[in-house]
Short mmCIF file of C-alpha atoms in Angstrom, two decimals:
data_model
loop_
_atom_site.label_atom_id
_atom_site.label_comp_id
_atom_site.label_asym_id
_atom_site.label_seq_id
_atom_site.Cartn_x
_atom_site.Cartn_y
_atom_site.Cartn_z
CA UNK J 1 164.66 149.18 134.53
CA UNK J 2 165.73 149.89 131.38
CA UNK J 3 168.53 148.02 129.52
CA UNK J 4 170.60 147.56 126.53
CA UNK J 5 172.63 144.66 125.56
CA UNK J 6 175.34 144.30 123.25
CA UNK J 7 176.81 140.87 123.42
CA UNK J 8 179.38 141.06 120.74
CA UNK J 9 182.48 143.07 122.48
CA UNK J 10 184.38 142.69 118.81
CA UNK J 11 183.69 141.05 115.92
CA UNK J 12 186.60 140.87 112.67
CA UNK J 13 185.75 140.18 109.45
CA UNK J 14 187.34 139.89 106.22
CA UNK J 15 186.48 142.55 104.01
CA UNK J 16 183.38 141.68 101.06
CA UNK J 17 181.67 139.72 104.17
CA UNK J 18 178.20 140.48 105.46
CA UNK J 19 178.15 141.04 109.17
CA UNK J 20 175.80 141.94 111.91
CA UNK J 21 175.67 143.39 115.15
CA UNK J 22 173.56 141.97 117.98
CA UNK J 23 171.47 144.39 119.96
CA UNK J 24 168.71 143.15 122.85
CA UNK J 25 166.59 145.66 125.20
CA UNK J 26 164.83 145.59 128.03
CA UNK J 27 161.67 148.54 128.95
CA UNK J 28 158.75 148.24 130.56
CA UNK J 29 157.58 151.18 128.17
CA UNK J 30 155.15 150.60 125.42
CA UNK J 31 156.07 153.26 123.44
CA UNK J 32 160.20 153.99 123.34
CA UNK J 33 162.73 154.87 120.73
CA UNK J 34 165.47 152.99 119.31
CA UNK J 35 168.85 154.14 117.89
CA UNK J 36 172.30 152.96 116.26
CA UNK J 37 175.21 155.18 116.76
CA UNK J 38 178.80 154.45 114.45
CA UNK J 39 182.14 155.88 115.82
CA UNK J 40 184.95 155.42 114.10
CA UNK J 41 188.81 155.34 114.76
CA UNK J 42 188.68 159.33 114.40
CA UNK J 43 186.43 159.44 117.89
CA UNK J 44 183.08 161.33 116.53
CA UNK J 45 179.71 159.44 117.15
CA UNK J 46 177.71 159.44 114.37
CA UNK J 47 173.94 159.08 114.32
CA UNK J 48 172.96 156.10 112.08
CA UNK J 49 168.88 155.10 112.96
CA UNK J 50 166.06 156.18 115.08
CA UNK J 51 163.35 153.55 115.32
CA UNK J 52 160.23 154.06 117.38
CA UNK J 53 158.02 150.79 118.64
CA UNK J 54 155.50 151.39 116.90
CA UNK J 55 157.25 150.74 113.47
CA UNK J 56 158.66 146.92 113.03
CA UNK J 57 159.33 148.05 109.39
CA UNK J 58 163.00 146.51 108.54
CA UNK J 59 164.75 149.65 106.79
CA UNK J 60 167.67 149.80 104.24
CA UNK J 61 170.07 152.46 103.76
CA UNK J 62 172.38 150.75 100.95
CA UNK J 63 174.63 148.59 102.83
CA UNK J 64 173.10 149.19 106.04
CA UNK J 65 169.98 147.14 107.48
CA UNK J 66 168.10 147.08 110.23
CA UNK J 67 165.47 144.41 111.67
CA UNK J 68 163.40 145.66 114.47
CA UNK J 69 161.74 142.47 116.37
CA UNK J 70 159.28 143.11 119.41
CA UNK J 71 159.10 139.68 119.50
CA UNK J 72 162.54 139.11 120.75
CA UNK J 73 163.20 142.65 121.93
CA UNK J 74 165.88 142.62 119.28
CA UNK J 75 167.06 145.64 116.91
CA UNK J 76 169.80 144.02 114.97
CA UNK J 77 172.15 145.92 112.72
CA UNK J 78 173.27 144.11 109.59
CA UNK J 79 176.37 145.50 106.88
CA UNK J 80 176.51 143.89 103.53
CA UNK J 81 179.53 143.83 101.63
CA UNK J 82 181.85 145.26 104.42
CA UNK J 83 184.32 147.38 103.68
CA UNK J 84 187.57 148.68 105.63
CA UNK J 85 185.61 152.49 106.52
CA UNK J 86 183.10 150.89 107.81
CA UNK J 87 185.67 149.55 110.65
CA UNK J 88 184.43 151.51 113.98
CA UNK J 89 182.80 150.46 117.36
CA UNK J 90 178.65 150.93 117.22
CA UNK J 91 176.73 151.63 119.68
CA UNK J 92 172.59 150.74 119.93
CA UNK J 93 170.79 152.62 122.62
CA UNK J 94 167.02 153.14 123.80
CA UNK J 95 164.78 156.04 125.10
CA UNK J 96 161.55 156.54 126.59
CA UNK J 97 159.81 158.40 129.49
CA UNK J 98 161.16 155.49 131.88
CA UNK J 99 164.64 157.23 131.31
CA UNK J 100 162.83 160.38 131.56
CA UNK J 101 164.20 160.27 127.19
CA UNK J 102 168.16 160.09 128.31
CA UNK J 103 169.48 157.55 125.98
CA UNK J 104 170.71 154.14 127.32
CA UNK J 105 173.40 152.85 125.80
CA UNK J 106 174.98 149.38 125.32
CA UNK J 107 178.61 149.07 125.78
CA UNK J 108 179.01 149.42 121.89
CA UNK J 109 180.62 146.32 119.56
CA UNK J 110 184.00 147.06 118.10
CA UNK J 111 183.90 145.96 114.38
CA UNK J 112 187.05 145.55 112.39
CA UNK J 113 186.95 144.74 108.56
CA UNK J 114 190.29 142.98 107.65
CA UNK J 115 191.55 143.99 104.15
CA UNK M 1 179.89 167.86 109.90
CA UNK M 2 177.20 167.26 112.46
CA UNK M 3 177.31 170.81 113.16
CA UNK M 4 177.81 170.87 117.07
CA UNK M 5 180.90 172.40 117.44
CA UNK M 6 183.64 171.39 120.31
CA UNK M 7 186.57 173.51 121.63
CA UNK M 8 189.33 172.12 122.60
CA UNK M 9 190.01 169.05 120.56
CA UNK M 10 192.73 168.08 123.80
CA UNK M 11 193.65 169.52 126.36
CA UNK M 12 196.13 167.82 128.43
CA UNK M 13 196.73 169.72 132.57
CA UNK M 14 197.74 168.16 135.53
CA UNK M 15 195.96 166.68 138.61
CA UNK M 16 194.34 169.76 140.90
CA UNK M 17 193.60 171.78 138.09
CA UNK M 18 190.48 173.53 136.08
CA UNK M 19 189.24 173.26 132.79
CA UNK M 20 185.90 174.35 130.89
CA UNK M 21 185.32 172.68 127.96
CA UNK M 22 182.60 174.70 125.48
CA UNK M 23 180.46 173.57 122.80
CA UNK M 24 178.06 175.26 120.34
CA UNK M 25 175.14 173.26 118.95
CA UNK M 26 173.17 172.74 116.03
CA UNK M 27 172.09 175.94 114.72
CA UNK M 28 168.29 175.41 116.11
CA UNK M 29 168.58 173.12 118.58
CA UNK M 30 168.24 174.25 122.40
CA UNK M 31 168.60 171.14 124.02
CA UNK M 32 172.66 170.53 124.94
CA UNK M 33 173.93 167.46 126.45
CA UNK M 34 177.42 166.63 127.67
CA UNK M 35 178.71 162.91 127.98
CA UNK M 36 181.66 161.35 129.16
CA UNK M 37 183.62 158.33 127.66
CA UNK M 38 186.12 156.57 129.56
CA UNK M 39 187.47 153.11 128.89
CA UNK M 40 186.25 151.70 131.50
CA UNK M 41 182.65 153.21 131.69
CA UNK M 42 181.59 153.31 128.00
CA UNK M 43 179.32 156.52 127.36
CA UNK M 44 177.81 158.06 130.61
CA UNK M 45 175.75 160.55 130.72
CA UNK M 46 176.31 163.88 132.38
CA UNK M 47 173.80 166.56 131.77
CA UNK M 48 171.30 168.21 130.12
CA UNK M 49 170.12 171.89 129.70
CA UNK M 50 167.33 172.94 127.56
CA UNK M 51 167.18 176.38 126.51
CA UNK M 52 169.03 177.67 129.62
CA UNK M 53 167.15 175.98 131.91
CA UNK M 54 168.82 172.23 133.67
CA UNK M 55 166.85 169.59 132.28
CA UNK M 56 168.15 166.48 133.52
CA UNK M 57 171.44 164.95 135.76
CA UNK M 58 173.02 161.88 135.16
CA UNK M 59 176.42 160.71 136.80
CA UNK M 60 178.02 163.90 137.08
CA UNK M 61 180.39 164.66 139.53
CA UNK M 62 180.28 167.28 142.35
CA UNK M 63 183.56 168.49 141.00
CA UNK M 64 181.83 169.10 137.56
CA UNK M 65 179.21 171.94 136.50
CA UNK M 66 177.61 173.15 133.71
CA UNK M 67 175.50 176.12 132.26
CA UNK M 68 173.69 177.18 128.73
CA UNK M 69 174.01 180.61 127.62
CA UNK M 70 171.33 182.95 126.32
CA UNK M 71 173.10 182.17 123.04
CA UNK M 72 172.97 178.13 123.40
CA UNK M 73 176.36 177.37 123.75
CA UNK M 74 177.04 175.34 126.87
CA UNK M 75 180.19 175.07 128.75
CA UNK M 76 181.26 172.23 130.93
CA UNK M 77 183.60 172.58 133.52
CA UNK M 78 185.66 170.50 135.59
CA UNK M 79 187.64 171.35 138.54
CA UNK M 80 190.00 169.55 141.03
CA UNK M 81 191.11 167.25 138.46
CA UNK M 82 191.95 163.77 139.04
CA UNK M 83 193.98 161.14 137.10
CA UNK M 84 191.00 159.45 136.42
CA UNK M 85 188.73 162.45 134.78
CA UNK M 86 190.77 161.41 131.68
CA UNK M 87 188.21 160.93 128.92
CA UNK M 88 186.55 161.98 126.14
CA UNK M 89 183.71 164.86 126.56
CA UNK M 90 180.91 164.90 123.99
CA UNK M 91 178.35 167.50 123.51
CA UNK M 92 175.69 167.08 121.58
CA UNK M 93 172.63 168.86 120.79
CA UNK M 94 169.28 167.58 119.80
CA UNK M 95 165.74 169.18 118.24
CA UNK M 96 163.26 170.31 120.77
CA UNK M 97 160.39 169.52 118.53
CA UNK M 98 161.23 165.40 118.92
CA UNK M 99 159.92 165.72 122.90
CA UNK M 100 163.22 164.06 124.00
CA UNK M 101 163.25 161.29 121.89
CA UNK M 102 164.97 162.57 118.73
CA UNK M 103 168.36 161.75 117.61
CA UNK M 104 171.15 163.58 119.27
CA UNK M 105 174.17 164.93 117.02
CA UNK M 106 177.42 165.04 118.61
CA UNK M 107 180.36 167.03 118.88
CA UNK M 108 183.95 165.30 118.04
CA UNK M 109 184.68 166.07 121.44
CA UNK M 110 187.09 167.10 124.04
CA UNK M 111 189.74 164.75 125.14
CA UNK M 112 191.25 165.42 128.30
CA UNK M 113 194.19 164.09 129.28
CA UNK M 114 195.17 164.97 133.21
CA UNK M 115 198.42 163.66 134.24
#
């Protein structure tokens, strides 16, 4: 079965401080998709990532990095320089034809950048 | 603006009663989806319809139903209320061209509150 884990329920940080965000699977599947969702005080998920297996490329979107590991089954989420906005809870979740492509999610990680 | 549109923002009724909650996706994309977030349960999944048709079922109640209209929008509704159907009600839509495994963009959802 297919599974997502999010260890870190919340994590505070002071604001300027790198931080990242913990995210393990679990699929059988060879070939499967990988995402990070952001939602923020105001409710509305926003998409972030989609990673497939097939590419273990890290990727960088200014602040934002990701590090894909097969190795470890890991797709970590890293923020550099945190600031206050990016205070929200994020969610990493997983597709592939063993979830017939519904999206499992992890129970999300509530971030909070302290001023 | 993810550009999946969500009507009402709240709603607040009382136990017993009906409500239909509507969304209107992405300008292209025929695949809908409708997820609930309670405290307690994190995101679960509800349904999905693809270009009228029911794709897929996740943990939706009897109690709940759902349909896709010739012109995409989808409408999710919920009868027999109970204290605990209070939650948060995403749509979101996806591109039919990523087979399933695309990146779904959400609504800013419904929140019900049933007292």
């Amino acid at each position: 079965a297919q599974k997502v884990t999010q260890a870190q329920t919340e994590i505070s940080v002071v604001e300027k401080e790198d931080v990242t965000l913990d995210c393990v699977y679990e699929t059988r599947d060879t070939t499967y998709y990988l995402f990070w969702y952001k939602q923020p005080p105001s409710g509305e998920l926003v998409f972030l990532i989609r990673r497939n297996s097939f590419d273990e490329q890290n990727e960088i979107s200014g602040r934002y990095s990701w590090n894909f590991q097969k190795s470890t089954s890991s797709f970590n989420f890293t923020i550099t320089a945190s600031q206050v906005v990016d205070s929200a809870v994020y969610f990493c979740a997983l597709t592939s034809s063993d979830s017939n492509y519904q999206l499992i999610w992890g129970a999300g990680t509530k971030l909070i950048i302290k001023p | 603006d993810s550009g999946v549109t969500q009507t009402p923002k709240h709603l607040i009724t009382a136990t017993g009663q009906r409500v239909t909650l509507r969304c209107s996706p992405r300008s292209g994309d025929l695949s809908v989806y409708w997820y609930q977030q309670s405290l307690d349960q994190g995101l679960q999944f509800l349904i999905q319809y693809y270009n009228g048709e029911e794709r897929a079922k996740g943990n939706i109640l009897e109690r709940f139903s759902a349909q896709q209209f010739p012109d995409l929008h989808s409408e999710l509704n919920l009868s027999s209320l109970e204290l605990g159907d209070s939650a948060l009600y995403f749509c979101a839509s996806s591109v039919p061209a990523q087979g399933g495994a695309g990146e779904l963009f959400f609504g800013e959802g419904s929140r019900l509150t049933v007292l």
